[in-house]
Coordinates of C-alpha atoms in Angstrom, one line a residue:
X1 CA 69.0 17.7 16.5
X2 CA 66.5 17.1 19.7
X3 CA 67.4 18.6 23.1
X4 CA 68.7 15.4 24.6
X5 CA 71.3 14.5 21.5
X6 CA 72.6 18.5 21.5
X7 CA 72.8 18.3 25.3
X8 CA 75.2 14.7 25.0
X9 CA 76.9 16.3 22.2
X10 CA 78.0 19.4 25.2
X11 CA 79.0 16.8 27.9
X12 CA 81.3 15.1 25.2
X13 CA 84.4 16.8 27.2
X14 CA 86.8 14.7 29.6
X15 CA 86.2 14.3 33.5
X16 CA 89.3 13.8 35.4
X17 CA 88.1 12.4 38.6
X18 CA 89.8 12.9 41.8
X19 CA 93.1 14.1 40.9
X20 CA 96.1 12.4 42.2
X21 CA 96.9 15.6 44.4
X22 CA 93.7 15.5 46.5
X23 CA 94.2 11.6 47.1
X24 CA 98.4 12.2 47.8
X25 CA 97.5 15.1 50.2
X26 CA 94.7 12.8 51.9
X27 CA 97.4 10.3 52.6
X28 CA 100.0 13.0 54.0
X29 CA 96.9 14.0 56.4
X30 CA 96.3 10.6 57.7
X31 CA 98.8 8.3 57.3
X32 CA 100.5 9.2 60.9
X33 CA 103.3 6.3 61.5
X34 CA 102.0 5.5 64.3
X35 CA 101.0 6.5 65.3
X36 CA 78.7 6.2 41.3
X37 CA 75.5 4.2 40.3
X38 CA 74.2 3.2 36.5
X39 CA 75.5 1.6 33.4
X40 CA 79.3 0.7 32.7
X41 CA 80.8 2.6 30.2
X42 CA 80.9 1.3 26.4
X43 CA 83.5 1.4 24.0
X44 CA 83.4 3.2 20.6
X45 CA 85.9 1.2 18.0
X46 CA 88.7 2.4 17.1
X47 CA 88.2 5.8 19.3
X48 CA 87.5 6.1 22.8
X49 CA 85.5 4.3 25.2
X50 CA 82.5 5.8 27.1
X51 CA 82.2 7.6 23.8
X52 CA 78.2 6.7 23.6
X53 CA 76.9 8.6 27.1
X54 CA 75.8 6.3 29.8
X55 CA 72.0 7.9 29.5
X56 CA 69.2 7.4 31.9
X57 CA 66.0 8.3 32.1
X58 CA 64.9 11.4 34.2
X59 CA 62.6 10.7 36.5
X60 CA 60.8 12.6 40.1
X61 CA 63.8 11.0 42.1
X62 CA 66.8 12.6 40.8
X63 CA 68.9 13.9 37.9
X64 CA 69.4 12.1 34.5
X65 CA 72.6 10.5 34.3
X66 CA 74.4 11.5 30.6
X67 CA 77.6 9.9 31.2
X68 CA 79.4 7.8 33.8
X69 CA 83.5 6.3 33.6
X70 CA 84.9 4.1 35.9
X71 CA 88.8 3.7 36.8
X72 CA 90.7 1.0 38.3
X73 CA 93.0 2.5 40.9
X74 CA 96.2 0.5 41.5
X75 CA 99.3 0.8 43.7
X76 CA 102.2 -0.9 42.4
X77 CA 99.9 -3.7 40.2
X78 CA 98.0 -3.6 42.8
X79 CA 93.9 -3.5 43.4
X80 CA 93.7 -0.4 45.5
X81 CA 89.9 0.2 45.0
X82 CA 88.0 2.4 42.3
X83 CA 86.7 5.9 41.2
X84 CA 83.6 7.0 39.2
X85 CA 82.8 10.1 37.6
X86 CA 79.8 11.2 36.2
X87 CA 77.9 13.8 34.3
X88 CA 74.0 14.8 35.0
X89 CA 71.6 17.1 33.9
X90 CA 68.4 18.0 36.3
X91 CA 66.6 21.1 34.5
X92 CA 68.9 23.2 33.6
X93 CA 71.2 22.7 35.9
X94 CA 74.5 20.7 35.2
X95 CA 76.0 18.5 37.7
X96 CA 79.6 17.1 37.9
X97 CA 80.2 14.1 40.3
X98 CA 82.7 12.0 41.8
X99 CA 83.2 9.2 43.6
X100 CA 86.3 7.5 45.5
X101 CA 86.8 4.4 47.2
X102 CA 90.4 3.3 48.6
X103 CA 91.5 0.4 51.0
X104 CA 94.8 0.9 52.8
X105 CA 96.8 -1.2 55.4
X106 CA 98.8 0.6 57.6
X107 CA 100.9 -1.7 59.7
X108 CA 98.7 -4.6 58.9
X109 CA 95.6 -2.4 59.8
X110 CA 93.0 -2.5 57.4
X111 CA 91.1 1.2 56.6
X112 CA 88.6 2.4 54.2
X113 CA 89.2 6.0 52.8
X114 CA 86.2 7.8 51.0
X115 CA 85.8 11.2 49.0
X116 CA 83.4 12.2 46.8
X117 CA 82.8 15.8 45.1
X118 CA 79.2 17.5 43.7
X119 CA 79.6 20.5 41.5
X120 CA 76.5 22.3 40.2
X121 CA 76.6 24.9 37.4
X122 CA 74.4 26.7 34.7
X123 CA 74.9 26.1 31.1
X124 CA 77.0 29.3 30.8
X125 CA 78.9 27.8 33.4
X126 CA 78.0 30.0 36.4
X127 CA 78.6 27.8 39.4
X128 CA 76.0 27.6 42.1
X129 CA 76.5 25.2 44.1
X130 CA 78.8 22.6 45.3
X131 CA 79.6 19.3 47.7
X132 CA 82.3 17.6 49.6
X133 CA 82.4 14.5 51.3
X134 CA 84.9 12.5 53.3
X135 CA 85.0 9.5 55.1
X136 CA 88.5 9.2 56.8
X137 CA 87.5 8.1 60.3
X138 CA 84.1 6.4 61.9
X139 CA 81.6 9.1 60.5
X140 CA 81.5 11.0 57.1
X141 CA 82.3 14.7 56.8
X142 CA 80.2 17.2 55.0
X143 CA 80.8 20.7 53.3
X144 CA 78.4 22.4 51.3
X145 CA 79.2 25.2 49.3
X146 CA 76.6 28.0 48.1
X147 CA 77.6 30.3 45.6
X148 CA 75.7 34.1 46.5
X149 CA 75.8 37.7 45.2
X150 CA 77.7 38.6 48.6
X151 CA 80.0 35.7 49.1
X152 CA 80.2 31.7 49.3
X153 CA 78.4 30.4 51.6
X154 CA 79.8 27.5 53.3
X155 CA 78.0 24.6 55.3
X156 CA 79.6 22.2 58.0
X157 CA 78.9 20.2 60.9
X158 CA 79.0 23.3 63.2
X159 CA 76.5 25.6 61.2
X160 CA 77.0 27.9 57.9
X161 CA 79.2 31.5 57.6
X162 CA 79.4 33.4 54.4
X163 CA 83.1 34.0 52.9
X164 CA 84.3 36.2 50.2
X165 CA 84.1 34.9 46.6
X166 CA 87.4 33.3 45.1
X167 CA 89.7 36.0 43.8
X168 CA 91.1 36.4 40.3
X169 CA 89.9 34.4 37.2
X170 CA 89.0 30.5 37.6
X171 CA 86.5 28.3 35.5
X172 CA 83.6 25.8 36.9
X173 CA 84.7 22.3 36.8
X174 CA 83.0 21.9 33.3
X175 CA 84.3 24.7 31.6
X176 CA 87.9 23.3 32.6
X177 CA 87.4 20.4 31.3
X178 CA 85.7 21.9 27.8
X179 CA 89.4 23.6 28.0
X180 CA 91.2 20.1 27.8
X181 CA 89.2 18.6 25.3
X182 CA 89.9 21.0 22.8
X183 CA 93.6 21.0 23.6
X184 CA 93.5 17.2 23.5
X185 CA 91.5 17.4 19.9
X186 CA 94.1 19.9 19.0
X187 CA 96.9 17.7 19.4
X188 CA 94.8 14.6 18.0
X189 CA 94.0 16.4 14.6
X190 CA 98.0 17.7 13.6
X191 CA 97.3 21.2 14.8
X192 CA 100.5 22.8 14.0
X193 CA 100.3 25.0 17.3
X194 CA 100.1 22.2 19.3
X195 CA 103.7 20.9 18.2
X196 CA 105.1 17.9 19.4
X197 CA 105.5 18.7 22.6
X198 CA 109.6 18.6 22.7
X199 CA 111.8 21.3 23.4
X200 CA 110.6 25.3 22.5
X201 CA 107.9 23.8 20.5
X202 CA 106.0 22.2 23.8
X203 CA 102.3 22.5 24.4
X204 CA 101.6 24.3 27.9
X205 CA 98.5 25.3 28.9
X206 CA 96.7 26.0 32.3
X207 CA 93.1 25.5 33.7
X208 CA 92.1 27.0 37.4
X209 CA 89.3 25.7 38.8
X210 CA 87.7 24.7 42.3
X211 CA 87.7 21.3 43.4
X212 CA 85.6 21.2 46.8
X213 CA 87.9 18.6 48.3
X214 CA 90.7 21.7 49.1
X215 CA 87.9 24.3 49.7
X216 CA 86.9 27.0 47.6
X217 CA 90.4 28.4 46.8
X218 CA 91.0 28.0 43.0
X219 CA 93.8 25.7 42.3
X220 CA 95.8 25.9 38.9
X221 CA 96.9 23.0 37.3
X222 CA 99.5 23.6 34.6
X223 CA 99.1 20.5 31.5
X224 CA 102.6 20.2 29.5
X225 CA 102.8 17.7 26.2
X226 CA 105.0 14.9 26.5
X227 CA 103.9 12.4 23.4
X228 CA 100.9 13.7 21.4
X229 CA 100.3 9.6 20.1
X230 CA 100.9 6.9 21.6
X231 CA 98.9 3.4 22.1
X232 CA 98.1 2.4 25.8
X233 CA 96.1 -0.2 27.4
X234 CA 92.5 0.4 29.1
X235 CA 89.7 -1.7 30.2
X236 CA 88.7 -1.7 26.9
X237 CA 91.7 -2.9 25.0
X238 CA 94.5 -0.5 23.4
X239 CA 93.4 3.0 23.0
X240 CA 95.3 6.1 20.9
X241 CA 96.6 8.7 23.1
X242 CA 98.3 12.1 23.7
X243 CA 100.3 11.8 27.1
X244 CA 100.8 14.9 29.4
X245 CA 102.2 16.1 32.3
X246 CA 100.4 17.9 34.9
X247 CA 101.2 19.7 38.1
X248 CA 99.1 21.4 40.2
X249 CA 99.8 25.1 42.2
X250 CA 99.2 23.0 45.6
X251 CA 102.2 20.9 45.1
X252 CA 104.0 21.6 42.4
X253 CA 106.5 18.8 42.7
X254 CA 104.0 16.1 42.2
X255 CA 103.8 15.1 39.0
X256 CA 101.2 13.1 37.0
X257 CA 100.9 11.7 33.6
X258 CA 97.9 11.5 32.1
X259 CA 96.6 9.9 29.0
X260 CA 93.6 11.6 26.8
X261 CA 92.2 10.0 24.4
X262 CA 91.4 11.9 20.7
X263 CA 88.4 13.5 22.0
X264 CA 90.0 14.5 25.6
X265 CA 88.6 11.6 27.9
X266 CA 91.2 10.5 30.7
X267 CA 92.2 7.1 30.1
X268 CA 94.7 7.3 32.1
X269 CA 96.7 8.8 35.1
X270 CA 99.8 7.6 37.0
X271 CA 101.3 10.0 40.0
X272 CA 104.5 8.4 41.4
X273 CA 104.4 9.3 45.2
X274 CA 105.1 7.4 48.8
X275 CA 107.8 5.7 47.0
X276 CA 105.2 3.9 45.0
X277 CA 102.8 5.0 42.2
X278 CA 99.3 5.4 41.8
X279 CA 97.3 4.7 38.5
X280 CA 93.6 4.6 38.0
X281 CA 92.9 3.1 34.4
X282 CA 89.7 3.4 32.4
X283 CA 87.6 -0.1 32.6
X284 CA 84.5 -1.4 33.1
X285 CA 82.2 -0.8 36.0
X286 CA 82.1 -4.9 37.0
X287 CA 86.4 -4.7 36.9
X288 CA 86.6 -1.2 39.1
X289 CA 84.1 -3.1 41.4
X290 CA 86.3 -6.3 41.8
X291 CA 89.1 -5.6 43.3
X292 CA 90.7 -7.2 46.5
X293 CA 93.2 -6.1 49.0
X294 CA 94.6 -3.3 50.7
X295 CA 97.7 -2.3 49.8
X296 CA 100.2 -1.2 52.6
X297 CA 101.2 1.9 53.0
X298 CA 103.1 2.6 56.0
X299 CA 106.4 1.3 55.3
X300 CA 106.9 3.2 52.7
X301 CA 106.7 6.2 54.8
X302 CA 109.7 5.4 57.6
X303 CA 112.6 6.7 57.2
X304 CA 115.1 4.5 59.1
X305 CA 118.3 5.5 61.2
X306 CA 121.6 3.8 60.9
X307 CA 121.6 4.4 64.9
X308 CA 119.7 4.8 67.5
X309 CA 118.7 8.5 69.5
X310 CA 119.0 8.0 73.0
X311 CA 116.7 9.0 75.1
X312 CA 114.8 10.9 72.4
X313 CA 112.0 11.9 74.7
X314 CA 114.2 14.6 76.8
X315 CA 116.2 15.9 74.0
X316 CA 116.7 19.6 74.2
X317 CA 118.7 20.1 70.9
X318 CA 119.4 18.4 67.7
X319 CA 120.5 19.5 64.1
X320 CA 119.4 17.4 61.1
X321 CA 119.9 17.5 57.1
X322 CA 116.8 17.0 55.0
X323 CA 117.6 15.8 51.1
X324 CA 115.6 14.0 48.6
X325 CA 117.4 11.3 47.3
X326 CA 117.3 12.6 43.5
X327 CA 119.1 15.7 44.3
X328 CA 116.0 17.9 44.1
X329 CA 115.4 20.4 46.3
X330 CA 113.2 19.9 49.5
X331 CA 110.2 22.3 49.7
X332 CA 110.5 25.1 52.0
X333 CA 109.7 24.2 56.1
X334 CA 109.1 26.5 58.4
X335 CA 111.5 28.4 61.3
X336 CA 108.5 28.5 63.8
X337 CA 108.9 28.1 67.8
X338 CA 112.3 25.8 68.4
X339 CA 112.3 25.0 64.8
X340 CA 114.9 27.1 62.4
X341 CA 115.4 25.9 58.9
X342 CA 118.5 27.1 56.9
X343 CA 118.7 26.2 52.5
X344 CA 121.9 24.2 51.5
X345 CA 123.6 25.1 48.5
X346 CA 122.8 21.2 47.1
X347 CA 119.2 22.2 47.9
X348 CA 118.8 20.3 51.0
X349 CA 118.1 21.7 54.6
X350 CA 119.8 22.3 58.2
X351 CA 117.0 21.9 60.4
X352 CA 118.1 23.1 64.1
X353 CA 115.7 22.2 67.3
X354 CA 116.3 23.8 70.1
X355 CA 114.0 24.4 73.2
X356 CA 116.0 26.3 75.2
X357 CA 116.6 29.1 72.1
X358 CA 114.7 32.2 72.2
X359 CA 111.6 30.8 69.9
X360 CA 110.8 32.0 66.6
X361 CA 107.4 33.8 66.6
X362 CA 104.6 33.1 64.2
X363 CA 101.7 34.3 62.9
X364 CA 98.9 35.4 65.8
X365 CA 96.0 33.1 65.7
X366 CA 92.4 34.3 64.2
X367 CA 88.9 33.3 64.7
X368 CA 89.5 29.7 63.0
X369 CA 91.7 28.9 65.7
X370 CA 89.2 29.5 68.5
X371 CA 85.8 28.3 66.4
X372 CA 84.4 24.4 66.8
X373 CA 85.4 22.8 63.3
X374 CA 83.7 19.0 62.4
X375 CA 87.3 17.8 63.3
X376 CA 88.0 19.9 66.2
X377 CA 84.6 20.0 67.8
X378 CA 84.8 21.7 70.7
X379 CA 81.1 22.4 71.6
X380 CA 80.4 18.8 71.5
X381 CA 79.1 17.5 74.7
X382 CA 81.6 14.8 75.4
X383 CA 84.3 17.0 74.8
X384 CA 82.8 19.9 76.9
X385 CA 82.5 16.8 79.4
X386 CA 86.2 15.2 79.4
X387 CA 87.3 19.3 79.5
X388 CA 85.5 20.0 82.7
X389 CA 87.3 16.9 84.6
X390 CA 90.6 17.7 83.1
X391 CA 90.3 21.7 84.3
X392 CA 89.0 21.1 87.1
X393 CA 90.7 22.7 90.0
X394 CA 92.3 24.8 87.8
X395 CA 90.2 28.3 88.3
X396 CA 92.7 31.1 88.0
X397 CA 95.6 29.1 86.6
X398 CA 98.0 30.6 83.9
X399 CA 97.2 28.9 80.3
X400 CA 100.3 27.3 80.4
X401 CA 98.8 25.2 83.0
X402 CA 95.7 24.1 81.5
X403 CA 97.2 23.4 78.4
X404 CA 99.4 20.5 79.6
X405 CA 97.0 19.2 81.7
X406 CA 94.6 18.7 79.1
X407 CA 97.2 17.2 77.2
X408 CA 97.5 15.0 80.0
X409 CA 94.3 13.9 80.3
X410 CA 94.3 13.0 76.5
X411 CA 97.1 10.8 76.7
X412 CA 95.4 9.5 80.1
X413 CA 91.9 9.2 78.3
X414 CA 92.9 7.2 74.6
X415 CA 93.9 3.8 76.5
X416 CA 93.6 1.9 73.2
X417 CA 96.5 3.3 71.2
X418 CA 96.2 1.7 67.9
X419 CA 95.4 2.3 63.8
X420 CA 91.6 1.7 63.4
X421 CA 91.0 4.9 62.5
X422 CA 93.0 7.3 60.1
X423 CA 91.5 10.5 61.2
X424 CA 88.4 10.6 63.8
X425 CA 86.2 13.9 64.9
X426 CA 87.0 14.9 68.7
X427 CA 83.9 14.0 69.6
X428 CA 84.3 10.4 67.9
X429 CA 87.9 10.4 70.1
X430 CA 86.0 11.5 73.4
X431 CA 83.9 8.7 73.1
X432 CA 85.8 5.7 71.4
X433 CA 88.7 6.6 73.5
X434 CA 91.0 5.4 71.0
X435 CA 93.1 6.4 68.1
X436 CA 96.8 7.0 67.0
X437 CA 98.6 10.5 66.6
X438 CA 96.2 12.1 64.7
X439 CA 93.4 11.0 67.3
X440 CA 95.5 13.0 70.1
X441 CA 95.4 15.9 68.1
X442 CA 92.4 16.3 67.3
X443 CA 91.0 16.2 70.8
X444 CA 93.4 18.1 72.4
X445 CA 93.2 20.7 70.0
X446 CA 89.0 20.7 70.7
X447 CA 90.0 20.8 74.3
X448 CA 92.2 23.7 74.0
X449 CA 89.5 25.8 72.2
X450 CA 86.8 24.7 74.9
X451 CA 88.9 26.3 77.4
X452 CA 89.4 29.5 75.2
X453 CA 92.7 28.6 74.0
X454 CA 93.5 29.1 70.3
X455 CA 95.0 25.9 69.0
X456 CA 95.8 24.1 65.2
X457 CA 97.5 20.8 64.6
X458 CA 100.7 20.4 63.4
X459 CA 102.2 17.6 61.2
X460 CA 105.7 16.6 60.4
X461 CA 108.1 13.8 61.8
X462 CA 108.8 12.2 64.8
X463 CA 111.7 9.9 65.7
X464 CA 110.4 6.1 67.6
X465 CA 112.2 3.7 68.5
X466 CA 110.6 0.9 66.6
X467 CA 107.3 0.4 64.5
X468 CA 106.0 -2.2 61.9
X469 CA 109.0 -4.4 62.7
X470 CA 112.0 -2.0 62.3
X471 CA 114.0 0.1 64.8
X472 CA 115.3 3.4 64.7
X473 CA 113.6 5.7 62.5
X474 CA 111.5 8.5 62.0
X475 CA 108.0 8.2 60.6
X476 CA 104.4 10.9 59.9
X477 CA 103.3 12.1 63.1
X478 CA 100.5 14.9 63.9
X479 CA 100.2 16.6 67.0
X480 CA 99.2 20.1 68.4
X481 CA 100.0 23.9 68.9
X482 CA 98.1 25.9 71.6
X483 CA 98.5 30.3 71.1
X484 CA 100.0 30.3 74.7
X485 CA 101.2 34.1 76.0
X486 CA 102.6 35.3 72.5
X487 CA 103.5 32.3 71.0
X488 CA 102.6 28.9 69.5
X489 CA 103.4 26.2 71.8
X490 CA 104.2 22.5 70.8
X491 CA 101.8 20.1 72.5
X492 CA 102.3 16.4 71.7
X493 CA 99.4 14.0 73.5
X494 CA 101.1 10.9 72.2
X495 CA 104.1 11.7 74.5
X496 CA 104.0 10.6 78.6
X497 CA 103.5 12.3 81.6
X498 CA 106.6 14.3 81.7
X499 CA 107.3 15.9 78.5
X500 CA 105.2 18.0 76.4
X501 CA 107.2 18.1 73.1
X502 CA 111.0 17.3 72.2
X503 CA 113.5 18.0 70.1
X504 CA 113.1 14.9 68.0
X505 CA 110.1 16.5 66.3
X506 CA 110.3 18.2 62.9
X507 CA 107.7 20.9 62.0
X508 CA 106.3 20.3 58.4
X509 CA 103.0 22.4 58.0
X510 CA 100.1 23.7 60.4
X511 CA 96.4 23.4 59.9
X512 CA 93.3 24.9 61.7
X513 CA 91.8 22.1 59.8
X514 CA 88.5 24.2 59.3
X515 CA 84.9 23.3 58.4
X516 CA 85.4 25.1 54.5
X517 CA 87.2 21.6 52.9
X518 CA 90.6 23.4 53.0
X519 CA 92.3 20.9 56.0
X520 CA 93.8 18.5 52.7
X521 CA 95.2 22.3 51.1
X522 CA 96.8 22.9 54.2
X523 CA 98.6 19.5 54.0
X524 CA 99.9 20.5 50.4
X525 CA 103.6 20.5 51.6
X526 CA 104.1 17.4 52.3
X527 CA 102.9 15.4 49.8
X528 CA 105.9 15.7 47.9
X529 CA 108.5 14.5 50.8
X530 CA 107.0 11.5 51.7
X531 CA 108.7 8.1 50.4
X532 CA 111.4 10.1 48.7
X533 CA 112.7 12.3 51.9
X534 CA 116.1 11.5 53.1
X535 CA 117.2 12.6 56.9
X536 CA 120.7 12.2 58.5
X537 CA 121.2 13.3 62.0
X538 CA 124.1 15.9 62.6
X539 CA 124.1 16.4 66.0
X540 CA 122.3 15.3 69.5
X541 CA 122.6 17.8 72.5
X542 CA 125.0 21.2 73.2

């Protein structure tokens, strides 16, 4: 057998993609209410497609190419966009890749989202290096990950810092995926340990890996047997499959299916999420390519009021009940500031707001909260610039002080208060001067840290009004905490002159959103709630 054929014979192993998770959690991040190249995979009859490797030539100007799968990604029967992954060798390195390409309307607003992952490894699957890219806003964002003797060192827009290796035991992309193959050809070939996947007899395995997109914290993803044959349709006509479940230790209570074909390829995956459900199916490059329209995504995220709150924007106190409308139980929030959450015996929550309690301390900041991140880029001159005019006059004032008037001058300074962007840099904000919630966030949190104020942003729900045609409801909001005195303080830019935060906020998770690729593994929590969440109001006032 040459080199080349024994090398194809190693990369005959499945590549997931993007998992659902990384592209639900995206969503949760930016979806405020308001607020690769080469030849199309082949089919083998009978089998699988993509079976024959998609094999280039090496040559001086990059990597060979051994194996490349496109997906259709749909929302409802709908063309969402597309996602590639492929498999390369360049010496003896080996290189898993990824590529992903959404279009998303929110509120009638057009918007691109882009990720796409790198993951280099040796043969005995020793990982080197590794890649992350994003493009949620007007530029891309860029992690690189080196893997050292004395730690991971880690890449951004403001410079590189070494961190500890991962803890425990996880595998390189590859040697995860060698893992599902050989349960998939398990369950293909009768293996009587592989059952049938019902009852005490189920097939449960796990694989831990990285995926750059959340970092370099190893995430688990737990695969359970749910049919180990059945026939579905792909790009390339009807294909035998095993079906599984899978779950991953980010967000457990998102589920996908997923289909693998007889030698462990994904045909398949379907993650039901934002009340509608997302499937990318195996096809030809030409068909992932074609699509048209943007599906839209933001009315599925409102969760509408049978009345009104009045005056929301001075309310001191409110008590609300958090259920999902299946009875399950909601994840955990947290009793943080004027925010205390009590567990219902039918699983739901009693969420109390109250700014005039004694607040509930949290956890003092660290160095993320004070250092420039690509998102929160506080050394960036136009920042620097805006902060100097909004402190100015200010020497010796408490931080109390400054804090609210640099959230002034962000609501002052974003005149055009629209959706163009899902999630802008500060510095992109500073200059643009425009955005939704997660635009005022940003930039008030690299305003904060400019002036030596430790900050993070903070996402949950916020009661409006009206939006996108309907009237009285609360939708996805993102705004910020500043480390004022001994305490987190709620800052919200998006709000007037006269009132910093209200009581018709509810605190879902916090993020320092940090230059390592964890921001979308700070977002975990939500991804569950959204589309599914149920809220009934309880009480308004004393």
């Amino acid at each position: 057998m040459s080199a080349i054929r024994a090398l194809r014979a190693l990369f005959a192993r499945p590549n997931p993609g993007p998992t659902p998770a990384v592209v639900a959690m995206s969503w949760a991040l930016v979806l405020g209410a308001w607020f690769v190249p080469g030849t199309a995979a082949t089919a083998r009859a009978e089998k699988t497609p993509a079976a024959t490797p998609a094999s280039e030539p090496a040559t001086e100007s990059g990597p060979e190419v051994l194996r490349e799968l496109w997906y259709r990604v749909d929302l409802d029967g709908q063309s969402a966009g597309w996602t590639v992954t492929r498999e390369l060798q360049e010496g003896d390195e080996r290189i898993s890749e990824m590529e992903l390409h959404l279009e998303l309307s929110r509120g009638g607003v057009a918007q691109t989202m882009e990720m796409s992952n790198r993951f280099v490894e040796t043969p005995d699957h020793r990982p080197l290096r590794a890649s992350a890219r994003q493009r949620l806003g007007p530029a891309p964002m860029e992690t690189a990950f080196r893997f050292a003797e004395d730690g991971v060192w880690i890449r951004g827009a403001t410079g590189e810092r070494r961190v500890d290796a991962p803890s425990g035991s996880w595998s390189t992309p590859m040697a995860a995926q060698e893992q599902v193959a050989a349960w998939a050809r398990k369950v293909a070939e009768g293996d009587s340990a592989a059952g049938s996947g019902a009852g005490d007899a189920a097939v449960r395995f796990d694989t831990t890996t990285i995926d750059p997109q959340m970092g370099i914290s190893p995430v688990t993803t737990t695969w359970t047997l749910e049919a180990p044959r059945e026939v579905i349709e792909t790009g390339f006509g009807p294909q035998t499959a095993s079906r599984w479940s899978q779950s991953q230790s980010l967000a457990p209570q998102l589920v996908t299916r997923v289909h693998l074909s007889e030698d462990g390829e994904v045909l398949r995956t379907a993650t039901a999420m934002m009340g509608v459900e997302l499937v990318s199916t195996l096809t030809r490059r030409d068909i992932a390519l074609g699509h048209e329209g943007a599906p839209e995504m933001l009315l599925q995220s409102l969760l509408l009021l049978d009345e009104p709150i009045p005056e929301p924007r001075s309310l001191r106190r409110a008590v609300y009940r958090l259920s999902m409308g299946d009875g399950e139980a909601v994840v955990p929030l947290p009793s943080l500031g004027p925010q205390r959450v009590e567990r219902l015996d039918d699983g739901g929550l009693r969420v109390v707001l109250d700014l005039d309690a004694k607040p509930v301390p949290g956890r003092p900041p660290g160095d993320e909260h004070l250092a420039p991140s690509a998102f929160l880029d506080s050394a960036d001159p136009d920042v620097l610039a805006l902060h100097r005019k909004a402190v100015e006059g200010l020497d010796g004032a408490a931080p109390a002080a400054r804090a609210e008037a640099l959230r002034r001058r962000v609501h002052r300074h974003l005149t055009a208060k629209g959706l163009d962007s899902m999630l802008a840099t500060a510095g992109d904000v500073a200059r643009s001067r425009s955005g939704d919630c997660t635009e005022h966030a940003v930039l008030l949190g690299a305003l904060l840290r400019a002036d030596g104020i430790p900050s993070r942003v903070a996402t949950g729900l916020v009661y409006v009004d009206r939006m996108a045609g309907k009237r009285h409801l609360f939708g996805y909001h993102m705004w910020t905490q500043g480390w004022l005195g001994d305490r987190w303080v709620d800052l919200d830019a998006t709000l007037p002159q006269g009132a910093p935060y209200d009581a018709a906020h509810i605190l879902f998770e916090t993020a320092t959103l940090a230059d390592d690729g964890s921001a979308l593994a700070e977002m975990a929590g939500i991804t569950p709630l959204i589309g599914r969440l149920q809220l009934e109001v309880l009480a308004l006032g004393d």
